[in-house]
mmCIF file of C-alpha atoms and ligand atoms in Angstrom:
data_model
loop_
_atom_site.group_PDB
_atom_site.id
_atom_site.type_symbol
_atom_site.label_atom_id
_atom_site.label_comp_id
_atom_site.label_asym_id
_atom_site.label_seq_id
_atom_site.Cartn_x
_atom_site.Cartn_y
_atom_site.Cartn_z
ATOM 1 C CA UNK A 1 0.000 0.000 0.000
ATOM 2 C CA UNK A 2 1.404 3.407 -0.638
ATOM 3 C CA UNK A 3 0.267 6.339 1.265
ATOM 4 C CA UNK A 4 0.412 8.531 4.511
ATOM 5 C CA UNK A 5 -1.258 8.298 7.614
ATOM 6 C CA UNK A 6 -1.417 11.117 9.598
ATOM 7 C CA UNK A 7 -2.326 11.704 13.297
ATOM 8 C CA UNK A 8 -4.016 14.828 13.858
ATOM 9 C CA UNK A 9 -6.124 16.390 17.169
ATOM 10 C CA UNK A 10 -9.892 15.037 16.901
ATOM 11 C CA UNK A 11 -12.638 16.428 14.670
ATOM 12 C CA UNK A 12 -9.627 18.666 12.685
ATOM 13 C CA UNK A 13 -9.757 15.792 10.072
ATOM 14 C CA UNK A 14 -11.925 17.264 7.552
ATOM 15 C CA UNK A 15 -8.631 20.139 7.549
ATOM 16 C CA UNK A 16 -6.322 17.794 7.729
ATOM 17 C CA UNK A 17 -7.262 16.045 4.629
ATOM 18 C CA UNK A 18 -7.976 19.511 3.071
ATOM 19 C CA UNK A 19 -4.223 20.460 3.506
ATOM 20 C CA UNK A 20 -3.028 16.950 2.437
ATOM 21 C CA UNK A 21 -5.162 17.273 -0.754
ATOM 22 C CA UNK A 22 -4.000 20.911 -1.787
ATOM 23 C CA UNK A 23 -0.524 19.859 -0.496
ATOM 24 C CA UNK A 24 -0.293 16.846 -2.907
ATOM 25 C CA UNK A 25 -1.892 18.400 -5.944
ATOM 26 C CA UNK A 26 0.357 21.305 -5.729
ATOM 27 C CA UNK A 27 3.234 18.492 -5.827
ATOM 28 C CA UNK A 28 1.567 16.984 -8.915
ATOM 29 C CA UNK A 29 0.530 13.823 -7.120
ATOM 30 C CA UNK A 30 -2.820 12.166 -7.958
ATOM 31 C CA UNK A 31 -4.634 10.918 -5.328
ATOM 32 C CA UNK A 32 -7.115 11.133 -2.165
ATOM 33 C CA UNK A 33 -8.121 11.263 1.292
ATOM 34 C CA UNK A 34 -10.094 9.121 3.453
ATOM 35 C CA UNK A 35 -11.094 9.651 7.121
ATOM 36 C CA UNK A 36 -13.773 9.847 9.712
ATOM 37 C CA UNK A 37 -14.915 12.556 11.615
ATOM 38 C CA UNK A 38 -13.603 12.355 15.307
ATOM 39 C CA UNK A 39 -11.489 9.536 14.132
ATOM 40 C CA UNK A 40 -8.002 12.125 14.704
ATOM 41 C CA UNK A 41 -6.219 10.520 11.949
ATOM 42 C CA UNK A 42 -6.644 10.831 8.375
ATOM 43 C CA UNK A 43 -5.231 8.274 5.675
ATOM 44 C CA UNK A 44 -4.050 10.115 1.877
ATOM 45 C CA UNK A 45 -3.599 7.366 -0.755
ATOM 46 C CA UNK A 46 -1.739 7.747 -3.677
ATOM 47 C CA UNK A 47 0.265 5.749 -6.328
ATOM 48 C CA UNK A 48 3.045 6.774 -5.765
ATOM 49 C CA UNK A 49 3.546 6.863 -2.007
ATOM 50 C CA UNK A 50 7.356 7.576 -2.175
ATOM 51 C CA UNK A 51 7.440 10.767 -4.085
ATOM 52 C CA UNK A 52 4.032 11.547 -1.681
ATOM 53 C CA UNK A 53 6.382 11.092 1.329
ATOM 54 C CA UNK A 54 9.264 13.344 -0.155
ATOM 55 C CA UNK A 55 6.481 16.680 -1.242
ATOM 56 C CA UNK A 56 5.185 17.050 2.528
ATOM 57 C CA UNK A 57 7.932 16.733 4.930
ATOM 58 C CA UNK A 58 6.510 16.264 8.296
ATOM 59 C CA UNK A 59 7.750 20.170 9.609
ATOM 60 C CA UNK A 60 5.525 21.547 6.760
ATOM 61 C CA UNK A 61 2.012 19.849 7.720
ATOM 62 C CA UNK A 62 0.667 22.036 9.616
ATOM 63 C CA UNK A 63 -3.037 19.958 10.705
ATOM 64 C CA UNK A 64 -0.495 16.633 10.968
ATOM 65 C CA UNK A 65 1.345 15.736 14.640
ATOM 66 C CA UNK A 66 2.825 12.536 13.126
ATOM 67 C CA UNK A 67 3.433 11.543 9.400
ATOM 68 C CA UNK A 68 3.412 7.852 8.379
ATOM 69 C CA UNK A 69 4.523 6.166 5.621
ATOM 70 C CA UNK A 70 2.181 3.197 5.268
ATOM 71 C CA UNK A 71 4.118 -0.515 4.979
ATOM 72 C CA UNK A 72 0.360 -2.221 4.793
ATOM 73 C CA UNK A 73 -3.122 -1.737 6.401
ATOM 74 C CA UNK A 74 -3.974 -5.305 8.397
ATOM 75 C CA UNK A 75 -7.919 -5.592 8.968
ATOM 76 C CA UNK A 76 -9.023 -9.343 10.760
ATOM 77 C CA UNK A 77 -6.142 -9.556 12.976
ATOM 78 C CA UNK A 78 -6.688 -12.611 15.065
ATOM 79 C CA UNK A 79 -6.864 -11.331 18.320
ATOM 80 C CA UNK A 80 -5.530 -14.466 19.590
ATOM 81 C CA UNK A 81 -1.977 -13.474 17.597
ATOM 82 C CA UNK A 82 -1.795 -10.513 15.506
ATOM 83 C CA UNK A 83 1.979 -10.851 15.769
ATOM 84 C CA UNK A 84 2.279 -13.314 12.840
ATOM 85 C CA UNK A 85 0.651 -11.642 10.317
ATOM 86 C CA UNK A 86 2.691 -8.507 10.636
ATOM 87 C CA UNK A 87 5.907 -10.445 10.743
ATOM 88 C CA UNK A 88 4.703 -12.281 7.618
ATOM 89 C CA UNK A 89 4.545 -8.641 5.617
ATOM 90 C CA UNK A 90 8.088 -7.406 7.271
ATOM 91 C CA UNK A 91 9.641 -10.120 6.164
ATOM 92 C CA UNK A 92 8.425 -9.361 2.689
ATOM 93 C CA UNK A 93 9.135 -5.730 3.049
ATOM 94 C CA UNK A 94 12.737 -6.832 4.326
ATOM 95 C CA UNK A 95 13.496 -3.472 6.311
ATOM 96 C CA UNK A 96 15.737 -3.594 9.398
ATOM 97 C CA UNK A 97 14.039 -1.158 12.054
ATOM 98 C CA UNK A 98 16.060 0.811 14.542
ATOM 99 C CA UNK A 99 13.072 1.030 16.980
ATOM 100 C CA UNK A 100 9.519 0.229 17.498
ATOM 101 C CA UNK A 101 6.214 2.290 18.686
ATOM 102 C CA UNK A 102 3.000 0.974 18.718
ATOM 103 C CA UNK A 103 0.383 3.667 18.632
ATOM 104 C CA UNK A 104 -3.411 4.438 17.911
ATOM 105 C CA UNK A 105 -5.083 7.347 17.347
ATOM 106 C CA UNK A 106 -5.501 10.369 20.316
ATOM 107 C CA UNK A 107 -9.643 10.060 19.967
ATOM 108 C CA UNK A 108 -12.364 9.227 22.174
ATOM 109 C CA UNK A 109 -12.956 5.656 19.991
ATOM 110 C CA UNK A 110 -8.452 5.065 20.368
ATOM 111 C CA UNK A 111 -7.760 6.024 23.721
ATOM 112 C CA UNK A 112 -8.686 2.445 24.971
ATOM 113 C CA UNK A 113 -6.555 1.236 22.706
ATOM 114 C CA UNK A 114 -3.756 2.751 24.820
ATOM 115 C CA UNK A 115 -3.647 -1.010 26.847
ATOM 116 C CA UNK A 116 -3.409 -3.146 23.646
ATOM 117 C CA UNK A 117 -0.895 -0.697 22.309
ATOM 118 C CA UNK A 118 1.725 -0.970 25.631
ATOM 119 C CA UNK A 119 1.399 -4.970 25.752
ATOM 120 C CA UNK A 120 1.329 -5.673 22.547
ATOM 121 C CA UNK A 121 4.572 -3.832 22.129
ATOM 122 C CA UNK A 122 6.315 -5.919 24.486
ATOM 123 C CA UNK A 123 4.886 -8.832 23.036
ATOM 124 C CA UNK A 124 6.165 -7.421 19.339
ATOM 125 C CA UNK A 125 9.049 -5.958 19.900
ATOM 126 C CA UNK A 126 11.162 -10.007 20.979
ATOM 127 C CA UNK A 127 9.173 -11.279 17.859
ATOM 128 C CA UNK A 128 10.904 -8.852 15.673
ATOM 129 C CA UNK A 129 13.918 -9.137 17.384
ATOM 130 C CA UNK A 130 14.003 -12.743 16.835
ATOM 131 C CA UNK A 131 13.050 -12.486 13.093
ATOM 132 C CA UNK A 132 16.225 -9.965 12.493
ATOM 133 C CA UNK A 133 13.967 -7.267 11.795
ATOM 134 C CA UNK A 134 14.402 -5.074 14.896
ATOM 135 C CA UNK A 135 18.175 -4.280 16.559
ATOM 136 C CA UNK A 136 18.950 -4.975 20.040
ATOM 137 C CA UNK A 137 19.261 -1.426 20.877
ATOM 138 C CA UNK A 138 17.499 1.995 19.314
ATOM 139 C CA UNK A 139 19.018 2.811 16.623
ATOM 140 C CA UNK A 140 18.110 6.740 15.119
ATOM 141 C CA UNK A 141 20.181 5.804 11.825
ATOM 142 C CA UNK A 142 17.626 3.385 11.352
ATOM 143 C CA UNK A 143 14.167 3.723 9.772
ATOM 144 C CA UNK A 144 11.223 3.377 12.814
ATOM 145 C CA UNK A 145 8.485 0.963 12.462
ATOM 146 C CA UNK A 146 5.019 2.230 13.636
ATOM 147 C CA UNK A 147 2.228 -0.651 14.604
ATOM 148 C CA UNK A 148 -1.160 2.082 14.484
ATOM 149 C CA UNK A 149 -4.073 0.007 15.798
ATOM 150 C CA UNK A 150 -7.322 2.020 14.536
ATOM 151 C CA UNK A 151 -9.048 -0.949 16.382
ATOM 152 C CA UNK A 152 -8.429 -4.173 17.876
ATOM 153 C CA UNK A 153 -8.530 -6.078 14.816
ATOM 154 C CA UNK A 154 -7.105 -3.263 12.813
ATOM 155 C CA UNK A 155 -3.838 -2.252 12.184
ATOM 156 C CA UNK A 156 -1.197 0.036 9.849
ATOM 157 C CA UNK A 157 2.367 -0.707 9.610
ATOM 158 C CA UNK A 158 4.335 2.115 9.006
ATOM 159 C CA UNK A 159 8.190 3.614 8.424
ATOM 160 C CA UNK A 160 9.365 6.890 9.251
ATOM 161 C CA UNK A 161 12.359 8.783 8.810
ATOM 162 C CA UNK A 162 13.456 9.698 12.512
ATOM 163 C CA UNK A 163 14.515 12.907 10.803
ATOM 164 C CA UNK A 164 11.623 13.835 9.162
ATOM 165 C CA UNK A 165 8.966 12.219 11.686
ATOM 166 C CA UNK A 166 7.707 14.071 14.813
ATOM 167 C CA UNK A 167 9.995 12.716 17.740
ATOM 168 C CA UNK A 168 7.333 11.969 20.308
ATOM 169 C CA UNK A 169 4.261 8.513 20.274
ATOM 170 C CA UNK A 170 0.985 9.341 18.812
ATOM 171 C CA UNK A 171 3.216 12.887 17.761
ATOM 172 C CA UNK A 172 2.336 14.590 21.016
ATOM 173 C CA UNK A 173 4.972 15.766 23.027
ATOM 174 C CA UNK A 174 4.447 15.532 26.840
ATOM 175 C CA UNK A 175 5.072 18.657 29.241
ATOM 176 C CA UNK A 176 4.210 19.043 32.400
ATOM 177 C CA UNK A 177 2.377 22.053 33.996
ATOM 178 C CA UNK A 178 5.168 24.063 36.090
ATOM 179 C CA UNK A 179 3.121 24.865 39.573
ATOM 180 C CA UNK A 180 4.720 28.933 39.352
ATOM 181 C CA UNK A 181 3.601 28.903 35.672
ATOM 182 C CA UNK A 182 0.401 31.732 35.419
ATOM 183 C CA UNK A 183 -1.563 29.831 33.010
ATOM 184 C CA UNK A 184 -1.930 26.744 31.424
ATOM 185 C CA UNK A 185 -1.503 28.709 28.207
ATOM 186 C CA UNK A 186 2.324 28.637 29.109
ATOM 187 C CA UNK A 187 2.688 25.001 28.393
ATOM 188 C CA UNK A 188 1.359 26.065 24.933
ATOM 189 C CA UNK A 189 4.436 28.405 24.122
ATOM 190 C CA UNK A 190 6.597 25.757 25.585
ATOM 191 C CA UNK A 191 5.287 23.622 23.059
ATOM 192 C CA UNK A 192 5.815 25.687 19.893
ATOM 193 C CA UNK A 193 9.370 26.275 21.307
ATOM 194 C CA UNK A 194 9.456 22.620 21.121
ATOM 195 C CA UNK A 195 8.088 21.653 17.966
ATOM 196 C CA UNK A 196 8.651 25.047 15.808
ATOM 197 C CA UNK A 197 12.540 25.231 16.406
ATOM 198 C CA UNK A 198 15.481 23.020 17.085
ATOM 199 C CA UNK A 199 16.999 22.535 20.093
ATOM 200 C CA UNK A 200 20.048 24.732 18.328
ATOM 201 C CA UNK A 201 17.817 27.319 17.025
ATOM 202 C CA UNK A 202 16.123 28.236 20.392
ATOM 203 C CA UNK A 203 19.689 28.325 21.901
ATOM 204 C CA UNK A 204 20.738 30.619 19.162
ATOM 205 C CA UNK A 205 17.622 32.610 18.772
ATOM 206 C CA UNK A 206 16.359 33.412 22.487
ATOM 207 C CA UNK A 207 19.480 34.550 24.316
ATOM 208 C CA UNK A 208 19.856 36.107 27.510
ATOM 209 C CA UNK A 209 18.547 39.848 28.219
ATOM 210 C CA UNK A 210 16.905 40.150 24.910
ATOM 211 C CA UNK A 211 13.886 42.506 24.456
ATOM 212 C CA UNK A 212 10.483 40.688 23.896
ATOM 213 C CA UNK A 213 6.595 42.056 23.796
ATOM 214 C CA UNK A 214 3.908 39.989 24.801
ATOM 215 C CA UNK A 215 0.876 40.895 23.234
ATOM 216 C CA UNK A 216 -2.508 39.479 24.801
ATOM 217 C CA UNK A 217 -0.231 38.730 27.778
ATOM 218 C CA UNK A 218 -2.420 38.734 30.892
ATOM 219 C CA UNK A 219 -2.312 36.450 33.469
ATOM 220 C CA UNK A 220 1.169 35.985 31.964
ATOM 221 C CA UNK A 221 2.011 32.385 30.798
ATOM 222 C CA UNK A 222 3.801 33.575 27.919
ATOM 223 C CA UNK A 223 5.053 36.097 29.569
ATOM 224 C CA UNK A 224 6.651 33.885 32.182
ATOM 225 C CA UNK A 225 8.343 31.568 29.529
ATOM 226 C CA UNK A 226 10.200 34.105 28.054
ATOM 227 C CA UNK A 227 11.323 35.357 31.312
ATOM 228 C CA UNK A 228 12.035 31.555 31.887
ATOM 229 C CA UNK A 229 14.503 31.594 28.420
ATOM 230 C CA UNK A 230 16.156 34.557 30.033
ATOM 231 C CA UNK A 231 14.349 37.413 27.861
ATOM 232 C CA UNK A 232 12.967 40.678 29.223
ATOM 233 C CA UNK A 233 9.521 41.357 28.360
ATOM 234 C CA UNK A 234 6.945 44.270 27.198
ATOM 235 C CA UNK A 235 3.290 42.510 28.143
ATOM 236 C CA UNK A 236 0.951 44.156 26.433
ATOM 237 C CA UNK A 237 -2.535 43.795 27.907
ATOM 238 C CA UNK A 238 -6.109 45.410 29.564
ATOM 239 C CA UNK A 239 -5.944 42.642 31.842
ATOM 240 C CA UNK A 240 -3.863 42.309 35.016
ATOM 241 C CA UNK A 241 -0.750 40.503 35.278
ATOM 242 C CA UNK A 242 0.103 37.740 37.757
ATOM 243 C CA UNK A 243 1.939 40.098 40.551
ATOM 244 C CA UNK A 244 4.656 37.738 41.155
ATOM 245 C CA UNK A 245 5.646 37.833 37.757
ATOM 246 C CA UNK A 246 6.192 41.429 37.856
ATOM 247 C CA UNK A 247 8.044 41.590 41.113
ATOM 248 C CA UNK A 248 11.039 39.562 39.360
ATOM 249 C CA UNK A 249 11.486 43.088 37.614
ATOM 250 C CA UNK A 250 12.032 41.064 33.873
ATOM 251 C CA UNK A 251 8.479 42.278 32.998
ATOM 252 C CA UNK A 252 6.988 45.596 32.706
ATOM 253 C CA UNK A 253 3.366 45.628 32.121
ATOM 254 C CA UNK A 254 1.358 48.029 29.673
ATOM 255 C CA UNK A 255 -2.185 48.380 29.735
ATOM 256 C CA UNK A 256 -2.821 49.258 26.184
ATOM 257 C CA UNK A 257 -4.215 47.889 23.293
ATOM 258 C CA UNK A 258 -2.182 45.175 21.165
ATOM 259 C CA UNK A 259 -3.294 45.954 17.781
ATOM 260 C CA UNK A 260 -2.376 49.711 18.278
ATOM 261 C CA UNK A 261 1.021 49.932 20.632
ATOM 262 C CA UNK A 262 4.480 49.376 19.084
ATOM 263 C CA UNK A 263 7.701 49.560 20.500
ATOM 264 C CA UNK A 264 9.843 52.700 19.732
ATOM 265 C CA UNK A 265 13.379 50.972 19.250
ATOM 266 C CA UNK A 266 13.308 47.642 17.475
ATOM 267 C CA UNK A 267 12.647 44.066 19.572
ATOM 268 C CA UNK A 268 14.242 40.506 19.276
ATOM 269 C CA UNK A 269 11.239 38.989 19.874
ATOM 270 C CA UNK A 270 6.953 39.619 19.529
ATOM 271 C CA UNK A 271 4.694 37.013 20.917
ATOM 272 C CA UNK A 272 1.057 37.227 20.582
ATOM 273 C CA UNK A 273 -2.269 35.202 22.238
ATOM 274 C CA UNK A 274 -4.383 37.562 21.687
ATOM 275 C CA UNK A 275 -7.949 36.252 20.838
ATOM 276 C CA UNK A 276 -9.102 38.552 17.524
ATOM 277 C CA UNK A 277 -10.357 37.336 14.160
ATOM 278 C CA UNK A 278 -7.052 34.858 12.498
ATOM 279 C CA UNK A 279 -7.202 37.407 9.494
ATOM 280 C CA UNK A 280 -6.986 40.846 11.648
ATOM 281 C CA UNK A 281 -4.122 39.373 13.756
ATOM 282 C CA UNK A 282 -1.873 37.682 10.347
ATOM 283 C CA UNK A 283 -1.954 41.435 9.132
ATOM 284 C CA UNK A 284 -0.870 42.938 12.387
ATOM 285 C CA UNK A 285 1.919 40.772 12.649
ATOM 286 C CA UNK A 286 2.798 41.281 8.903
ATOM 287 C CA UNK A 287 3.200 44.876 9.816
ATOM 288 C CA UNK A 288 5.961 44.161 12.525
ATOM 289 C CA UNK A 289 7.782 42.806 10.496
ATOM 290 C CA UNK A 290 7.485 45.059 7.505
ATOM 291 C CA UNK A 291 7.991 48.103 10.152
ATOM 292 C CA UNK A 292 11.069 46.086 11.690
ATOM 293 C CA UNK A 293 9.565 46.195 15.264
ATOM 294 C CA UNK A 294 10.535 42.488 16.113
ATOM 295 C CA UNK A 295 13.116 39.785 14.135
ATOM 296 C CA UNK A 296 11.165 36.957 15.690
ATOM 297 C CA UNK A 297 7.785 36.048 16.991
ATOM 298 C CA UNK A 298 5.343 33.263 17.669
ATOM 299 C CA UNK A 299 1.989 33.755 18.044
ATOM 300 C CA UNK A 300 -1.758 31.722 16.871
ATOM 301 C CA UNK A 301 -4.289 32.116 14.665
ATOM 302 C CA UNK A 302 -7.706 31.337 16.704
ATOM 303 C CA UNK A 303 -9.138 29.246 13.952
ATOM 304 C CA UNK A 304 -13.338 29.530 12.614
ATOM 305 C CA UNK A 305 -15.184 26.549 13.327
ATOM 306 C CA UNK A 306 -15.765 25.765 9.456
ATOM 307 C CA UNK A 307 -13.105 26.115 6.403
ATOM 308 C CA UNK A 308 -10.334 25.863 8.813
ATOM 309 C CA UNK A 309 -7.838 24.744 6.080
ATOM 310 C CA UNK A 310 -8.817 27.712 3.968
ATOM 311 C CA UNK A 311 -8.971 29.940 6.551
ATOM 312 C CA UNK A 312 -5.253 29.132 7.344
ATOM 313 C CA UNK A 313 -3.889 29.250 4.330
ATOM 314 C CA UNK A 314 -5.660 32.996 3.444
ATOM 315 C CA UNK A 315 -4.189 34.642 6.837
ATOM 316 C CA UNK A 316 -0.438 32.780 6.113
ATOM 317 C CA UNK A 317 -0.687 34.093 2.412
ATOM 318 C CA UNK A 318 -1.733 37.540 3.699
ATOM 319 C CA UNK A 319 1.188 37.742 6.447
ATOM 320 C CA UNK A 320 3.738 36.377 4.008
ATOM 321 C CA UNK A 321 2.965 38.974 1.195
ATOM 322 C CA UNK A 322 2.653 41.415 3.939
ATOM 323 C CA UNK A 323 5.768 40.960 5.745
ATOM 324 C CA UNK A 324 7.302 42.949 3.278
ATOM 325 C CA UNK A 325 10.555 41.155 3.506
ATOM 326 C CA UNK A 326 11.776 37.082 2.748
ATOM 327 C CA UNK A 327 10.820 35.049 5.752
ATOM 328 C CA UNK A 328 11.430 31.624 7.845
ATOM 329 C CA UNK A 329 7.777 30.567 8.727
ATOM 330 C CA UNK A 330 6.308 27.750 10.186
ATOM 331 C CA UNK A 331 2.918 26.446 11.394
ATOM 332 C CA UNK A 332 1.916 23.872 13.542
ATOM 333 C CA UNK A 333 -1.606 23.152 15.465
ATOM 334 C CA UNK A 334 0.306 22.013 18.648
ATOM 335 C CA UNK A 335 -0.890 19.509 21.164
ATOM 336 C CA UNK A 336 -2.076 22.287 23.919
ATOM 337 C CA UNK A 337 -3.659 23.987 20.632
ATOM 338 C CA UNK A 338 -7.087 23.910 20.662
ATOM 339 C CA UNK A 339 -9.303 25.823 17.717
ATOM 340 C CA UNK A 340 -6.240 27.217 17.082
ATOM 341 C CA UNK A 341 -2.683 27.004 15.472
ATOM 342 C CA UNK A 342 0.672 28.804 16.216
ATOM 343 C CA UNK A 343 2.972 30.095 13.794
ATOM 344 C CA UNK A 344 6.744 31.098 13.973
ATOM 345 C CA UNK A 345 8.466 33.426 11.788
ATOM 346 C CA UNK A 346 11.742 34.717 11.768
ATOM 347 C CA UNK A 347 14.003 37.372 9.445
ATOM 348 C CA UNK A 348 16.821 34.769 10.005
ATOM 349 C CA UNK A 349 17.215 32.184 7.131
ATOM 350 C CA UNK A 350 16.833 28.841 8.799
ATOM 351 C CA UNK A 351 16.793 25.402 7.100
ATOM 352 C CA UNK A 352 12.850 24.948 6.110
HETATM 353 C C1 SAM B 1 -5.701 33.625 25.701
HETATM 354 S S1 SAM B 1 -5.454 35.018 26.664
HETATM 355 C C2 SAM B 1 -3.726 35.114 26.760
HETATM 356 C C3 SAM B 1 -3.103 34.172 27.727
HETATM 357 C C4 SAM B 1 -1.611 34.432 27.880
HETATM 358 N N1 SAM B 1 -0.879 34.155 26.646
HETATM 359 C C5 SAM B 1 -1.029 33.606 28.983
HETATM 360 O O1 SAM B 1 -0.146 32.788 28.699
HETATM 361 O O2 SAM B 1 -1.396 33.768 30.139
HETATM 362 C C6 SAM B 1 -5.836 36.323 25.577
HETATM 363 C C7 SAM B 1 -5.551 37.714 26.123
HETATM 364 O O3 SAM B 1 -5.621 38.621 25.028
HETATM 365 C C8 SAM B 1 -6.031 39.857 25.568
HETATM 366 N N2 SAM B 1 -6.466 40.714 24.464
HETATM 367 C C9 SAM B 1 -7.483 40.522 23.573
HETATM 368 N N3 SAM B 1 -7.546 41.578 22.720
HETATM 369 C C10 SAM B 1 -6.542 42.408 23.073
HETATM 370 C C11 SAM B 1 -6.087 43.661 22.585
HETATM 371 N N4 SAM B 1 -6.683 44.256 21.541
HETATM 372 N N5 SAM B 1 -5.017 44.239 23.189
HETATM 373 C C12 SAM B 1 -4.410 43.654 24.232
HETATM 374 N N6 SAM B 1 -4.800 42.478 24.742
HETATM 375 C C13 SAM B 1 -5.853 41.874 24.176
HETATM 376 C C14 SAM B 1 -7.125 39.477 26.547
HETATM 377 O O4 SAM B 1 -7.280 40.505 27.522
HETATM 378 C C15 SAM B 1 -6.564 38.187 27.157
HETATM 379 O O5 SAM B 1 -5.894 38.455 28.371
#
């Protein structure tokens, strides 16, 4: 079987398949998706699964939390053994896998899968071990093998490129809530640090006792993160700030409005949560970066309930011919992301 199956945060699968559809035909590559509503994955066939793979590098899908390259698609497994049919098609395949997850999708109708999925990997992973087709120890050379029960009788096998695959299971990525952090909307810019830069770029982009604003910053989560990465902060908001914060003397709190204030010497860094219409806030941030007010930011797009797909791509089109200058952008909808997704963009040419 050639295709991809994608994880992606339940009920977003009607945009998920919408950006896999306009991603592929832009490519040139026939072909279609299938899903379910609620089901949070989404499955894009086409003939040529390969060249499929190479057009949508996992960084660029921006509905997608994991990309997988589909081996084969098992339906009737025996629940009495499901391991021999799977070893039967690996064998075929002939790949030698440097490590083994066994996943299903994050959904009300997958999360009991989340038993079968832990012992059936340490049932699995001896079996393939024994057949040659998994080493003794992980190997990140290697490709990955994926097991993706959809049900209990159901099953994808998949391959994925440990350098062009999310790192984390199921392609969510798990923080913990800090007990000091203001809001749980922290753990949300921790995320898009995360996933939206390298370990290297975040160490080379957010350096100690550079300027940031915070726009839409109140209680302070964001706000608090920065201050975390060692950055001062501007936090730009009506609402009040979590006091503590602003006793550390790192932030200095504005009450004005975000769409209107601007800072009056150039920033390193904007960040922005502030809940407006996606459309209004993409052309704000366009203009501070065509005014050179910041050379990095982060911040989401609160997303419509309908059209989200097209909705996305019309505010990153507007801030991109907006901008006014070449930019490194890129979009995620992030684990803590809810009806909403976060973008980075940067004046700095990174690898894309
Ligand atoms: C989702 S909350 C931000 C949470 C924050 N990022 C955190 O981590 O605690 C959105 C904030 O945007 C603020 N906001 C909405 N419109 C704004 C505007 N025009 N100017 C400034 N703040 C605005 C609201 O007051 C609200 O505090």
């Amino acid at each position: 079987m050639d295709g991809l199956l994608c994880w992606c945060r339940s009920g977003f699968e009607p945009d998920l398949a919408a950006e896999l559809t306009a991603r592929a035909a832009e490519a040139g590559i026939p072909g279609y998706a299938q899903t379910e509503r609620n089901s949070g994955y989404v499955v894009f066939h086409a003939e040529d699964g390969v060249t499929l793979n190479a057009a949508l590098p996992w960084e660029s899908l921006i509905f997608a939390r994991q990309k997988l390259p589909v081996i084969a698609e098992l339906r009737d497994l025996p629940p009495s053994d499901r391991i021999t049919p799977m070893i039967e098609v690996l064998k075929t395949h002939g790949t030698r896998f440097g490590d083994l997850w066994v996943e299903h999708p994050d959904s009300e109708a997958g999360k009991p899968l989340a038993g079968l999925a832990r012992s059936f990997g340490n049932a699995l992973r001896p079996a393939l071990r024994k057949a040659g087709l998994l080493t003794q120890r992980e190997d990140m050379d290697l490709p990955r093998l994926h097991v993706a029960f959809v049900d209990g009788d159901h099953a994808f096998l998949a391959q994925t490129d440990p350098a062009d695959s999310a790192p984390w299971p199921l392609g969510i990525p798990r923080l913990k809530m800090h007990a000091d952090a203001p809001s749980r909307s922290a753990l949300k810019l921790e995320e898009a640090l995360l996933v939206l830069l390298s370990a290297h770029e975040c160490a080379s982009l957010m350096k100690e006792d550079m300027r940031a604003a915070d726009l839409g910053a109140a209680p302070g989560g964001w706000s608090w993160v920065l201050v975390r990465q060692g950055l001062r902060v501007i936090a730009i908001d009506n609402g009040p700030m979590r006091p503590e914060l602003l006793d550390g003397g790192r932030v200095e709190h504005l009450r004005e409005d975000g769409f209107r204030w601007h800072p009056t010497t150039p920033l390193d860094w904007m960040v922005c949560d502030m809940v407006e219409q996606p459309i209004r806030v993409a052309d704000r941030m366009a203009e501070w970066f065509a005014q050179g007010w910041c050379r990095h930011a982060i911040f989401n797009l609160k997303l419509p309930m309908k059209k989200r797909w097209q909705e996305t791509e019309r505010c990153l089109s507007l801030f991109a011919a907006e901008a006014g200058r070449p930019l490194t952008f890129r979009a995620k909808q992030l684990y803590h992301d809810r009806e909403e997704i976060t973008v980075f963009a940067s004046v700095r040419r990174l690898h894309e």
